[in-house]
mmCIF file of C-alpha atoms in Angstrom:
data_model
loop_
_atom_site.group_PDB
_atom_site.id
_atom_site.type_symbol
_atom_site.label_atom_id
_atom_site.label_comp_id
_atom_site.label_asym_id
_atom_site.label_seq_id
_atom_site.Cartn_x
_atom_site.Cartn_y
_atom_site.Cartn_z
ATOM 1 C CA UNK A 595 0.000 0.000 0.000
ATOM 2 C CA UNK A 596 0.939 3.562 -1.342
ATOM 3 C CA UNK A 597 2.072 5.728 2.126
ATOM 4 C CA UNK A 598 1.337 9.228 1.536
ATOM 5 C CA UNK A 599 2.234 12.041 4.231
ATOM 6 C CA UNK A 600 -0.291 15.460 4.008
ATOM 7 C CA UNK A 601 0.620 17.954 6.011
ATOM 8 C CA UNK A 602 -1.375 21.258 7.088
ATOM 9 C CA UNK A 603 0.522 22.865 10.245
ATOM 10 C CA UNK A 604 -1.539 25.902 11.034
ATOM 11 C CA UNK A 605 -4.679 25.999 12.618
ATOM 12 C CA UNK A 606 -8.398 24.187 13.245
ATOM 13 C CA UNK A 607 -10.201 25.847 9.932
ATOM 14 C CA UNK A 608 -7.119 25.351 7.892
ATOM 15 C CA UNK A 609 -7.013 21.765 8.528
ATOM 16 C CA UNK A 610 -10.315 21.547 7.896
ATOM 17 C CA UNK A 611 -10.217 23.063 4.564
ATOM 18 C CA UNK A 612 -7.218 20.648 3.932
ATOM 19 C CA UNK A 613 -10.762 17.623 3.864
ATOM 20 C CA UNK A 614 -11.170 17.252 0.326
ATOM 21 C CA UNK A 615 -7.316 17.064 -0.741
ATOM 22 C CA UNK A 616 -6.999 14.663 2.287
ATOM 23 C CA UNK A 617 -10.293 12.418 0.853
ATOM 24 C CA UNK A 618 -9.101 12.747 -2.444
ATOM 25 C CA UNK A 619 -5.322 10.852 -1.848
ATOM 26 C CA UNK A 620 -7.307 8.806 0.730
ATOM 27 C CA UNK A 621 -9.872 7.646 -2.576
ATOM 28 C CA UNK A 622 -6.773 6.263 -4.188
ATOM 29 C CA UNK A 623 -6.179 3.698 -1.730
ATOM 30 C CA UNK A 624 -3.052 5.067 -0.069
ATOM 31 C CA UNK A 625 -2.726 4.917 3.529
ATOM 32 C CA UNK A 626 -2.700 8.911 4.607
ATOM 33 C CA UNK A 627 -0.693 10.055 7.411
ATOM 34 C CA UNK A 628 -2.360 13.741 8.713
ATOM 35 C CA UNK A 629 1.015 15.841 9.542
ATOM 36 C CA UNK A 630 -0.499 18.804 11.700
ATOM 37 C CA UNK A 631 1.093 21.344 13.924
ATOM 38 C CA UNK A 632 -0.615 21.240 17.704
ATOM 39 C CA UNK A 633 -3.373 23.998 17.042
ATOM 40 C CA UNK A 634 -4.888 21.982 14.234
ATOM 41 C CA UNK A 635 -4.538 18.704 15.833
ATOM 42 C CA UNK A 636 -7.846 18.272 16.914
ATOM 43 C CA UNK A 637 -9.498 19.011 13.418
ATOM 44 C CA UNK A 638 -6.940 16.269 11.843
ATOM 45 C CA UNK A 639 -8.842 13.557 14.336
ATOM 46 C CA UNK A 640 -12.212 14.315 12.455
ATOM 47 C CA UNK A 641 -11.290 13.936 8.956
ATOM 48 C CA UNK A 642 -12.583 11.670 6.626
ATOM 49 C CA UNK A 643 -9.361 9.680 5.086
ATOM 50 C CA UNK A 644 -6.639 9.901 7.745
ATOM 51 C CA UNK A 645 -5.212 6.777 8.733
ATOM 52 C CA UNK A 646 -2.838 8.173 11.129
ATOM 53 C CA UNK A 647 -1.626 11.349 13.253
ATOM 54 C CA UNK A 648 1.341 13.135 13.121
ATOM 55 C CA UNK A 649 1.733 16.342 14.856
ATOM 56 C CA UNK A 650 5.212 18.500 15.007
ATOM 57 C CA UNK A 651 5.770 22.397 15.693
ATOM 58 C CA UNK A 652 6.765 24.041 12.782
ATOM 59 C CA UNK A 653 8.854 26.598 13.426
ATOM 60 C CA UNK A 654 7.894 28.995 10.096
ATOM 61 C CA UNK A 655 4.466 28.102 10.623
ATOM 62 C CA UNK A 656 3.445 28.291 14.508
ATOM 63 C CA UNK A 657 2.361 31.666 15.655
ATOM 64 C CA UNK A 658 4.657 31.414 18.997
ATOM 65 C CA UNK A 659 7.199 29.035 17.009
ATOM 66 C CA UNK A 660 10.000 27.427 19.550
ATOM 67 C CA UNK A 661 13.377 27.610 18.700
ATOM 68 C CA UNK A 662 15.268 25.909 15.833
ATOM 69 C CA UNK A 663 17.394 23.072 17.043
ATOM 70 C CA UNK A 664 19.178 20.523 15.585
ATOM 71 C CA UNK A 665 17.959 18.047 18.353
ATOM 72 C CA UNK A 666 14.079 18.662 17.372
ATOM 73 C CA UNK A 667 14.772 18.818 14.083
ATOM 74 C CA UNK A 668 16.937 15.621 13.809
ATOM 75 C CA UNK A 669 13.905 14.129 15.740
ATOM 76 C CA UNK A 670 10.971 14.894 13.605
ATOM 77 C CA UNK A 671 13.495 13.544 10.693
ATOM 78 C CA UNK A 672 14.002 10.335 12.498
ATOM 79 C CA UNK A 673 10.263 9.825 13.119
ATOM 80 C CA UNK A 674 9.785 10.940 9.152
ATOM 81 C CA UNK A 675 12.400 8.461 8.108
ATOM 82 C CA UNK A 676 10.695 5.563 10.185
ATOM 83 C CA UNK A 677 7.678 6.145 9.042
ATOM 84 C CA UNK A 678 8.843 5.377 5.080
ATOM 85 C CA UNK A 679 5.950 7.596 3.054
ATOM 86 C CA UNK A 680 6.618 7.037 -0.756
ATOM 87 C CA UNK A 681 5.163 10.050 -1.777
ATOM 88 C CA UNK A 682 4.133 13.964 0.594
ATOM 89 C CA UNK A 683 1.434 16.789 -0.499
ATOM 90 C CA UNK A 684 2.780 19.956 1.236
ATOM 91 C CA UNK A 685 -0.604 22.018 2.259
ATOM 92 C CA UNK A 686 0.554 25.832 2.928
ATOM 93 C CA UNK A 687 -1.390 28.882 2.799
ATOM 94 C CA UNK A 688 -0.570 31.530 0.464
ATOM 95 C CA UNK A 689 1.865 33.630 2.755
ATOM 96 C CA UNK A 690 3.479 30.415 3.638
ATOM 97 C CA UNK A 691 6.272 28.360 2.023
ATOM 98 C CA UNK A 692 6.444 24.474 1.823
ATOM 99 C CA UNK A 693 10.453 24.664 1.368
ATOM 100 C CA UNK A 694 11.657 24.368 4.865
ATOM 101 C CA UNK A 695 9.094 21.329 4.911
ATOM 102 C CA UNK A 696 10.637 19.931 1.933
ATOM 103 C CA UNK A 697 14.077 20.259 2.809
ATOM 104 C CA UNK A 698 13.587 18.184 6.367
ATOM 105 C CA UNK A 699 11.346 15.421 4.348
ATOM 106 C CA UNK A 700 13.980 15.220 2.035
ATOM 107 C CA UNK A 701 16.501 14.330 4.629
ATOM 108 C CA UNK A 702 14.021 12.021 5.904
ATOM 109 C CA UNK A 703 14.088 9.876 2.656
ATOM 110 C CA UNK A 704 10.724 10.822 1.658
ATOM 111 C CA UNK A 705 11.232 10.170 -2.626
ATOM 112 C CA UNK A 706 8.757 12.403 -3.771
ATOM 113 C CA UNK A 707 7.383 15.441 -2.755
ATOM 114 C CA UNK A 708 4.475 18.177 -4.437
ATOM 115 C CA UNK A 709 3.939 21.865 -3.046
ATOM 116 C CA UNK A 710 2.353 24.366 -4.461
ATOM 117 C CA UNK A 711 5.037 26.998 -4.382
ATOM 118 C CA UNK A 712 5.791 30.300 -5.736
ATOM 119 C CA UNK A 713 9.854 30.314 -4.948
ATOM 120 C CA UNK A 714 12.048 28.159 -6.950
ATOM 121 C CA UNK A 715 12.306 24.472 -4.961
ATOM 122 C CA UNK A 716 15.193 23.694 -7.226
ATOM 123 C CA UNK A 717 15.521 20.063 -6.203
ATOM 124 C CA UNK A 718 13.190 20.017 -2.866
ATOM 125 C CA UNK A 719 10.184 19.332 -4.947
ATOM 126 C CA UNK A 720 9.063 16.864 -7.821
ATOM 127 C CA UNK A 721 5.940 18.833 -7.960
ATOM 128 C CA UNK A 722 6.091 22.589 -8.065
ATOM 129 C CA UNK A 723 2.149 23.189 -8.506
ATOM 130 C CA UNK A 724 1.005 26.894 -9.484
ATOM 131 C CA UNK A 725 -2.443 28.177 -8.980
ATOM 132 C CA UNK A 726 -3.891 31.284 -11.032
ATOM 133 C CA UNK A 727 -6.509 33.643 -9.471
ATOM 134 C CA UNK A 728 -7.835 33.275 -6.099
ATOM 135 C CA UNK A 729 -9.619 30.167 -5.216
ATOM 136 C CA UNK A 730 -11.462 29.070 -2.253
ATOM 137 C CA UNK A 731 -8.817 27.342 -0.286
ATOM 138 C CA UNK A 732 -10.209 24.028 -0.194
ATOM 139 C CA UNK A 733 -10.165 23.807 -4.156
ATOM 140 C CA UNK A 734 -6.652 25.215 -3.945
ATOM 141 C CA UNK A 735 -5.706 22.446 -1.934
ATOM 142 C CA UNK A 736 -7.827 19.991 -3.804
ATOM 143 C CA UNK A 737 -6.089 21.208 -6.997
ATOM 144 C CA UNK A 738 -2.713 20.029 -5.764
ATOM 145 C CA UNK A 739 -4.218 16.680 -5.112
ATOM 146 C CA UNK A 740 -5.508 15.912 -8.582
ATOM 147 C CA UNK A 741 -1.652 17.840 -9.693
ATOM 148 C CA UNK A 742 -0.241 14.777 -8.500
ATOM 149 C CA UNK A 743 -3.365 11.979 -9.496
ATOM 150 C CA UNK A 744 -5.187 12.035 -6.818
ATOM 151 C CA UNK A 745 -9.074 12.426 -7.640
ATOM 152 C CA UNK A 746 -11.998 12.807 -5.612
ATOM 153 C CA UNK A 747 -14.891 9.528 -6.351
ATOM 154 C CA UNK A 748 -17.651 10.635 -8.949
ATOM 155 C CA UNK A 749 -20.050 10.285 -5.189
ATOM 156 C CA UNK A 750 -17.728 12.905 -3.339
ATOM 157 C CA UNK A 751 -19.521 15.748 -3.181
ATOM 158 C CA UNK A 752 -16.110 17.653 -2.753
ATOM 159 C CA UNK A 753 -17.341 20.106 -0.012
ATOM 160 C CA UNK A 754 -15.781 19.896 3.721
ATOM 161 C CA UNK A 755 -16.989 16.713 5.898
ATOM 162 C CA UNK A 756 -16.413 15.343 9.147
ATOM 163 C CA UNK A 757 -16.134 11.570 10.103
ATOM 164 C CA UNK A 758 -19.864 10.362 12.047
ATOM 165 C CA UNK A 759 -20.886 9.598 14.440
ATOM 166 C CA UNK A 760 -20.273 12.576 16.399
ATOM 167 C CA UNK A 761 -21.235 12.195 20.192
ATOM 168 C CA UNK A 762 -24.315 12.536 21.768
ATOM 169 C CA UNK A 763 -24.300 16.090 22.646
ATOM 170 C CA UNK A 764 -28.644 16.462 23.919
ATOM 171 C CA UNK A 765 -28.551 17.001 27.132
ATOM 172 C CA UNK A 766 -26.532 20.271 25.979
ATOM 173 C CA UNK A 767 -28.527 21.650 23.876
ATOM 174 C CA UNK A 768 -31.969 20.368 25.291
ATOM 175 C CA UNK A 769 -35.007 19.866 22.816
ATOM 176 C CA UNK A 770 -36.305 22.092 19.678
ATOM 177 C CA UNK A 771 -34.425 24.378 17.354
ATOM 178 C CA UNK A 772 -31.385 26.741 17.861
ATOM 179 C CA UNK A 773 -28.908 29.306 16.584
ATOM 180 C CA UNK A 774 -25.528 29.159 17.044
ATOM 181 C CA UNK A 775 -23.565 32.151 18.154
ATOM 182 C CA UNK A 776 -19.937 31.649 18.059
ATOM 183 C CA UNK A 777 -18.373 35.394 19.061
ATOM 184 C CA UNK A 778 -14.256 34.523 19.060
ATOM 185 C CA UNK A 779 -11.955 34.350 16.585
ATOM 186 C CA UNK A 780 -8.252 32.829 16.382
ATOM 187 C CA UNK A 781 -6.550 36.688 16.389
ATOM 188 C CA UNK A 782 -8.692 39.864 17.398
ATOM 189 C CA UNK A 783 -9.239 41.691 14.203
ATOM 190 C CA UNK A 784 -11.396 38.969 13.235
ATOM 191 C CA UNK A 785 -13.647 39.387 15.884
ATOM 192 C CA UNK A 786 -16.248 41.320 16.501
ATOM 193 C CA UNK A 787 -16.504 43.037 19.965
ATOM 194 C CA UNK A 788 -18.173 41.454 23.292
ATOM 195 C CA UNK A 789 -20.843 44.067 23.284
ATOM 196 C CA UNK A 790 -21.815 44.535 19.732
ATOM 197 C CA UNK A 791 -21.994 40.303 19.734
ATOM 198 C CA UNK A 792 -24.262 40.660 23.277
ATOM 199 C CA UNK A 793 -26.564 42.850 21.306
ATOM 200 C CA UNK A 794 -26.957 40.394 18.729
ATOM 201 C CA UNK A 795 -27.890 37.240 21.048
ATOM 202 C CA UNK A 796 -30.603 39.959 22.248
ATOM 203 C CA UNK A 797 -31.664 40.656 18.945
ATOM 204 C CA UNK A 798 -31.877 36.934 18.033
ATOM 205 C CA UNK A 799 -33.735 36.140 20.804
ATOM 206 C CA UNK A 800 -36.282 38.912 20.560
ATOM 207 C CA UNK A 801 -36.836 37.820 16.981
ATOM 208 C CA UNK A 802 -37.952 34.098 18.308
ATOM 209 C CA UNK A 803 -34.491 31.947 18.074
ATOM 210 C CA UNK A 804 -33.132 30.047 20.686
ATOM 211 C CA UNK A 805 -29.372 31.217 21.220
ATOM 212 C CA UNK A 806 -26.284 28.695 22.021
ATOM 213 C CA UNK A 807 -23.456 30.684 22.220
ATOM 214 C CA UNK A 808 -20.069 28.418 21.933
ATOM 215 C CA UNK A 809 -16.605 29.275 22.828
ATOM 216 C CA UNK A 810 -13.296 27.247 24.082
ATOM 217 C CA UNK A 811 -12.286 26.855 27.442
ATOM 218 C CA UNK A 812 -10.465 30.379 27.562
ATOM 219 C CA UNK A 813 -13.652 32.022 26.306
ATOM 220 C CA UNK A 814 -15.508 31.064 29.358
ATOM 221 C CA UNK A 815 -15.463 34.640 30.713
ATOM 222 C CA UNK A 816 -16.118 36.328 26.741
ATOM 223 C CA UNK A 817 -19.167 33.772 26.487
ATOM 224 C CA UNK A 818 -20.725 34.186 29.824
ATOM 225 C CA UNK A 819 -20.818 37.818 28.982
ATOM 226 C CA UNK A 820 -22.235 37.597 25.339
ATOM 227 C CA UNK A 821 -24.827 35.274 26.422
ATOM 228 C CA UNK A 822 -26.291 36.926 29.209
ATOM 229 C CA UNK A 823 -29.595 35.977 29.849
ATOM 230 C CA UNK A 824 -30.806 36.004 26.642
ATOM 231 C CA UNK A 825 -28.556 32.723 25.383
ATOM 232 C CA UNK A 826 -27.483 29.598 26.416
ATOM 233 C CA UNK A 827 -23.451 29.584 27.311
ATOM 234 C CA UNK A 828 -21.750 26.689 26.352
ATOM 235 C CA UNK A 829 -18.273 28.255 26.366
ATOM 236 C CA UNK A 830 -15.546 26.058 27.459
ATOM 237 C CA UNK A 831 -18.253 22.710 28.208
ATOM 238 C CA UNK A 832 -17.416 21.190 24.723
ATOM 239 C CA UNK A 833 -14.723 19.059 23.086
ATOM 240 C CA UNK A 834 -14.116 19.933 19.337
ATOM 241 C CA UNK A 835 -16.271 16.537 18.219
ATOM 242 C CA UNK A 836 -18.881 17.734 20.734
ATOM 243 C CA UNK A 837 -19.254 21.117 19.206
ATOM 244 C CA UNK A 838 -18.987 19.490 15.773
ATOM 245 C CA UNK A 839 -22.339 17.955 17.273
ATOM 246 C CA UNK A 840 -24.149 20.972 18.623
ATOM 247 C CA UNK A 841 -23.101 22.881 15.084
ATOM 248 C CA UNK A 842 -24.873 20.046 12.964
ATOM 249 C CA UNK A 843 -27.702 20.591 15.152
ATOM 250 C CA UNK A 844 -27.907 24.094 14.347
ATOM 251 C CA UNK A 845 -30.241 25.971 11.795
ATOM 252 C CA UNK A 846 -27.793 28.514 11.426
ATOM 253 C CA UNK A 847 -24.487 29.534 12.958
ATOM 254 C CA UNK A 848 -23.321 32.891 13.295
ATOM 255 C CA UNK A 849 -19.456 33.642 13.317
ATOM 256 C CA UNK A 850 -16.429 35.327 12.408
ATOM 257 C CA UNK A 851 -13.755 34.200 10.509
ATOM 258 C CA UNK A 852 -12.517 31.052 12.559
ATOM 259 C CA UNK A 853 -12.143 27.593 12.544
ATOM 260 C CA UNK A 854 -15.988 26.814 13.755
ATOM 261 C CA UNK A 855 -17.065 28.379 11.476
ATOM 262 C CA UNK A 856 -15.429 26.086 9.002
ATOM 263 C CA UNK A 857 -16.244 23.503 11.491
ATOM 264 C CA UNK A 858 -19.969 24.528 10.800
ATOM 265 C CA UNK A 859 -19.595 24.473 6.997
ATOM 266 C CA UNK A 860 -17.880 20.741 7.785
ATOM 267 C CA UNK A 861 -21.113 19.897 9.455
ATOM 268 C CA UNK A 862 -23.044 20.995 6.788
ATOM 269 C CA UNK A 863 -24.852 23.490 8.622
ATOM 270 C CA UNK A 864 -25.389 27.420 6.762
ATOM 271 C CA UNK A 865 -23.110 30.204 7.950
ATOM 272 C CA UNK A 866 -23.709 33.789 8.778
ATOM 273 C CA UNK A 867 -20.200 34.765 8.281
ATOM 274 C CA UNK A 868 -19.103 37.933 10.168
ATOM 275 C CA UNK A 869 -15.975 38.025 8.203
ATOM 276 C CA UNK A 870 -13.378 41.002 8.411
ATOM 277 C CA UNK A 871 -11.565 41.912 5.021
ATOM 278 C CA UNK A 872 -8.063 41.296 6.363
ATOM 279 C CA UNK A 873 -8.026 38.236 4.402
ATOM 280 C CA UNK A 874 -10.455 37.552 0.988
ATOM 281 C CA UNK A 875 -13.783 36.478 1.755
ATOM 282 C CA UNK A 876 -13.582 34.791 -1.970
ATOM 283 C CA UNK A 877 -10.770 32.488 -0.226
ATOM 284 C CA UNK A 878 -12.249 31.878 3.360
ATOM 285 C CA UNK A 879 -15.541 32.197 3.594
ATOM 286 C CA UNK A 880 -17.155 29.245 4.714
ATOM 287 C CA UNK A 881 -17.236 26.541 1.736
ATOM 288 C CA UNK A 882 -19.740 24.097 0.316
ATOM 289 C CA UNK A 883 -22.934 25.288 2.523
ATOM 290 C CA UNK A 884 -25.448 28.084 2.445
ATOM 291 C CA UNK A 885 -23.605 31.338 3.591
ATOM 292 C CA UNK A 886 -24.105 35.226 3.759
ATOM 293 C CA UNK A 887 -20.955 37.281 4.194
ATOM 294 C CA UNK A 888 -21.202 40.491 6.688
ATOM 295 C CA UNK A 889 -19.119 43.240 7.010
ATOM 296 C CA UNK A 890 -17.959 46.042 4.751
ATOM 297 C CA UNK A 891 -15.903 43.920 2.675
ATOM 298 C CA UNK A 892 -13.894 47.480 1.270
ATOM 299 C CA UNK A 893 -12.933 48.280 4.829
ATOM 300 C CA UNK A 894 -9.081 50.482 4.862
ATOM 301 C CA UNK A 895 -7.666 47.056 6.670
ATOM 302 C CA UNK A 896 -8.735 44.929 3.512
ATOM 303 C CA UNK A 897 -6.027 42.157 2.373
ATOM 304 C CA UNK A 898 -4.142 43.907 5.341
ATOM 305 C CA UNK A 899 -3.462 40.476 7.068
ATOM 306 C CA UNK A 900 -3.660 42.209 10.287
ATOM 307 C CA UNK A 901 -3.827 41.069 13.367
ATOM 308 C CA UNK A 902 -4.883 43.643 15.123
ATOM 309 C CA UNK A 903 -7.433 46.040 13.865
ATOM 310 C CA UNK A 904 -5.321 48.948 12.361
ATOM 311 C CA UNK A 905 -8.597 51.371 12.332
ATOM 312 C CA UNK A 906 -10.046 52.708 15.293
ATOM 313 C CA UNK A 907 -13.580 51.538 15.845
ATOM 314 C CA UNK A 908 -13.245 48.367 14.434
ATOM 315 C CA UNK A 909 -15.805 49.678 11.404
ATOM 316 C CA UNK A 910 -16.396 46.834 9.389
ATOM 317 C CA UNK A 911 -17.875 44.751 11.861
ATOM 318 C CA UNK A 912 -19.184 46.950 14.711
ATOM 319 C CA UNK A 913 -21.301 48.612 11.872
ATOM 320 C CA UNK A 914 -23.054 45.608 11.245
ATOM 321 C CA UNK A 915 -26.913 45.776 12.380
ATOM 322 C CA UNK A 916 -27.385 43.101 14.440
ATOM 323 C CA UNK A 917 -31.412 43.369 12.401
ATOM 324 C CA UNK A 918 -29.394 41.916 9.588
ATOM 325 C CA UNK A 919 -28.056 39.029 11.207
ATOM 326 C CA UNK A 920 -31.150 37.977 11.815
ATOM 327 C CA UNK A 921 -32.814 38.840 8.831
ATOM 328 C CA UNK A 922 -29.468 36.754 7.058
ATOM 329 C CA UNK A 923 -30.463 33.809 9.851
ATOM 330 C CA UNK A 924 -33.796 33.838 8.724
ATOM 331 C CA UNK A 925 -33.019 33.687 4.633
ATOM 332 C CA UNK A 926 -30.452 30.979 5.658
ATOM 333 C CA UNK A 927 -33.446 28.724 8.424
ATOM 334 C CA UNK A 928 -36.300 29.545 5.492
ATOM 335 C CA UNK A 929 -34.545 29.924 2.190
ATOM 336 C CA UNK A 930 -36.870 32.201 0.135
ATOM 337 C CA UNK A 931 -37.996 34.151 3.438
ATOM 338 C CA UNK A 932 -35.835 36.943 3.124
ATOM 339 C CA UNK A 933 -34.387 38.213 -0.420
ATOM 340 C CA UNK A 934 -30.498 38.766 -0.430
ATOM 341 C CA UNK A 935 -31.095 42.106 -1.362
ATOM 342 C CA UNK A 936 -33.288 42.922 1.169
ATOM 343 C CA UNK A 937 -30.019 42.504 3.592
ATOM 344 C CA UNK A 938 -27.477 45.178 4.268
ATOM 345 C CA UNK A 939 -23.484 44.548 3.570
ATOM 346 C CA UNK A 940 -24.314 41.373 2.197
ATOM 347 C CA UNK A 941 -21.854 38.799 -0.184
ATOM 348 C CA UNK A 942 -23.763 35.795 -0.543
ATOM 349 C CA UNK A 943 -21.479 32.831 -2.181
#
């Protein structure tokens, strides 16, 4: 059996996004080993396709990277080496390069590598894939697949996926219908602010929904206070399966630009995507379900990358009205109920 290493290294959504490449080698037969850096871990262990784990710190990929040594180095080449992969798909986003990857699996004995790379590999790659325009990252990565012969099965429906069963996650979210509310994002210019986010809960719940607002562990504190009394906090009281659950159970979530809500779009759930322009909503909106785009797409910080908001006020999402989130929940829960138009700063995919 064909052993083929993919590896993704950044975070949750990315790995996500990294489904259909990772179903389409997996089609082929090959046994797929997941390479992952520690933040996207989790999302690896709910893929469709992967065989096997492998998670390593990459130092030119990690957001608080550790030191370059030869000892960890030499280490993750040793486990490479014993692991003997015939062939490797480098995954990297478009800021990123899949050279220093390349070198180190190269040392490791791996015989054939593909990357989609914009610098000259010179010998590091048998595959130098290019990509014109600006495609939704999951068909980016998918392209890189087919590059090298891997294919999706006429049945794959290509969009994201997550392996089922999921667990049991009832007595969480109790009986009837919901709306998710998901107010954090990975870095705080994708975010929208605790109070604007409060006011939308309210605004949900006046306009009928039940509210589950969702968060990790250390956004106990940021989802106690968005939820108030008019939502449900679940913050910190779910693995990432377990909120895989209470997302499929959803009509509709509502977040920024993170990994749930790519998570959501995995679970086949719609997506009210509160989405600042730092990055293009054409690459990383959510992909392959139902979604409206909010937020002043033409912002100053657009394709800024930022971090950090650079403009006071946080404008292009604290000028969303939280009326058109809901009226955006309720096209998405009763497609045909509310016309596109008919909603403010809206980018429907």
């Amino acid at each position: 059996m064909t052993r083929v290493l993919v590896a993704r290294q950044d975070n949750l959504g990315d790995v996500l996004l990294a489904g259909p490449c990772v179903r389409a080698v997996a089609a082929s037969g090959a046994h797929v080993t997941l390479l992952t850096g520690p933040h996207g871990r989790a999302a690896g262990e709910l893929l469709p396709g992967v065989a096997d784990l492998f998670t390593w710190t990459a130092p030119w990929i990690d957001p608080e990277p550790p030191p370059v040594t030869a000892e960890d180095t030499g280490a993750f080449v040793a486990s490479v080496r014993a692991r003997s992969f015939d062939r490797a798909l480098i995954l990297t986003s478009f800021h990123q390069s899949p050279l220093p990857l390349a070198l180190l699996l190269r040392q490791a004995g791996v015989p054939w590598i593909g990357a989609i790379s914009e610098d000259y590999p010179g010998s590091l790659l048998d595959l130098r894939h290019r990509v014109d325009g600006d495609p939704p990252e999951p068909v980016r990565m998918l392209s890189l697949a087919e590059a090298a012969g891997f294919t999706l099965p006429p049945d794959d429906h290509g969009a994201l996926a997550l392996r089922r069963p999921l667990p049991d996650v009832g007595k969480l979210t109790g009986g009837g219908r919901y709306v998710v509310v998901h107010p954090a994002a990975s870095v705080p210019a994708r975010q929208p602010s605790a109070s604007w986010s409060r006011e939308t809960v309210r605004a949900l719940a006046a306009d009928g929904h039940r509210v589950l607002v969702t968060g990790a562990p250390s956004e106990r504190l940021l989802t106690q206070e968005v939820a108030g009394t008019a939502g449900v906090n679940l913050g910190g009281r779910t693995s990432l399966a377990e909120l895989a659950a209470v997302l499929t159970g959803a009509q509709v979530v509502v977040a920024p630009n993170t990994g749930p809500a790519h998570l959501a779009a995995a679970a086949g759930t719609p997506v009210v995507s509160l989405f600042a322009p730092v990055v293009p909503a054409e690459r990383w909106a959510p992909y392959g379900v139902p979604t409206i785009v909010l937020g002043d797409q033409q912002a100053p910080c657009r394709a800024s990358r930022a971090r950090v908001c650079p403009v006071p006020g946080h404008p292009c999402l604290e000028t969303i009205d939280p009326a058109d989130v809901c009226r955006a929940v309720t096209a998405l829960a009763q497609p045909g109920a509310v016309a596109p138009e008919d909603i403010a700063m809206t980018s429907p995919r």
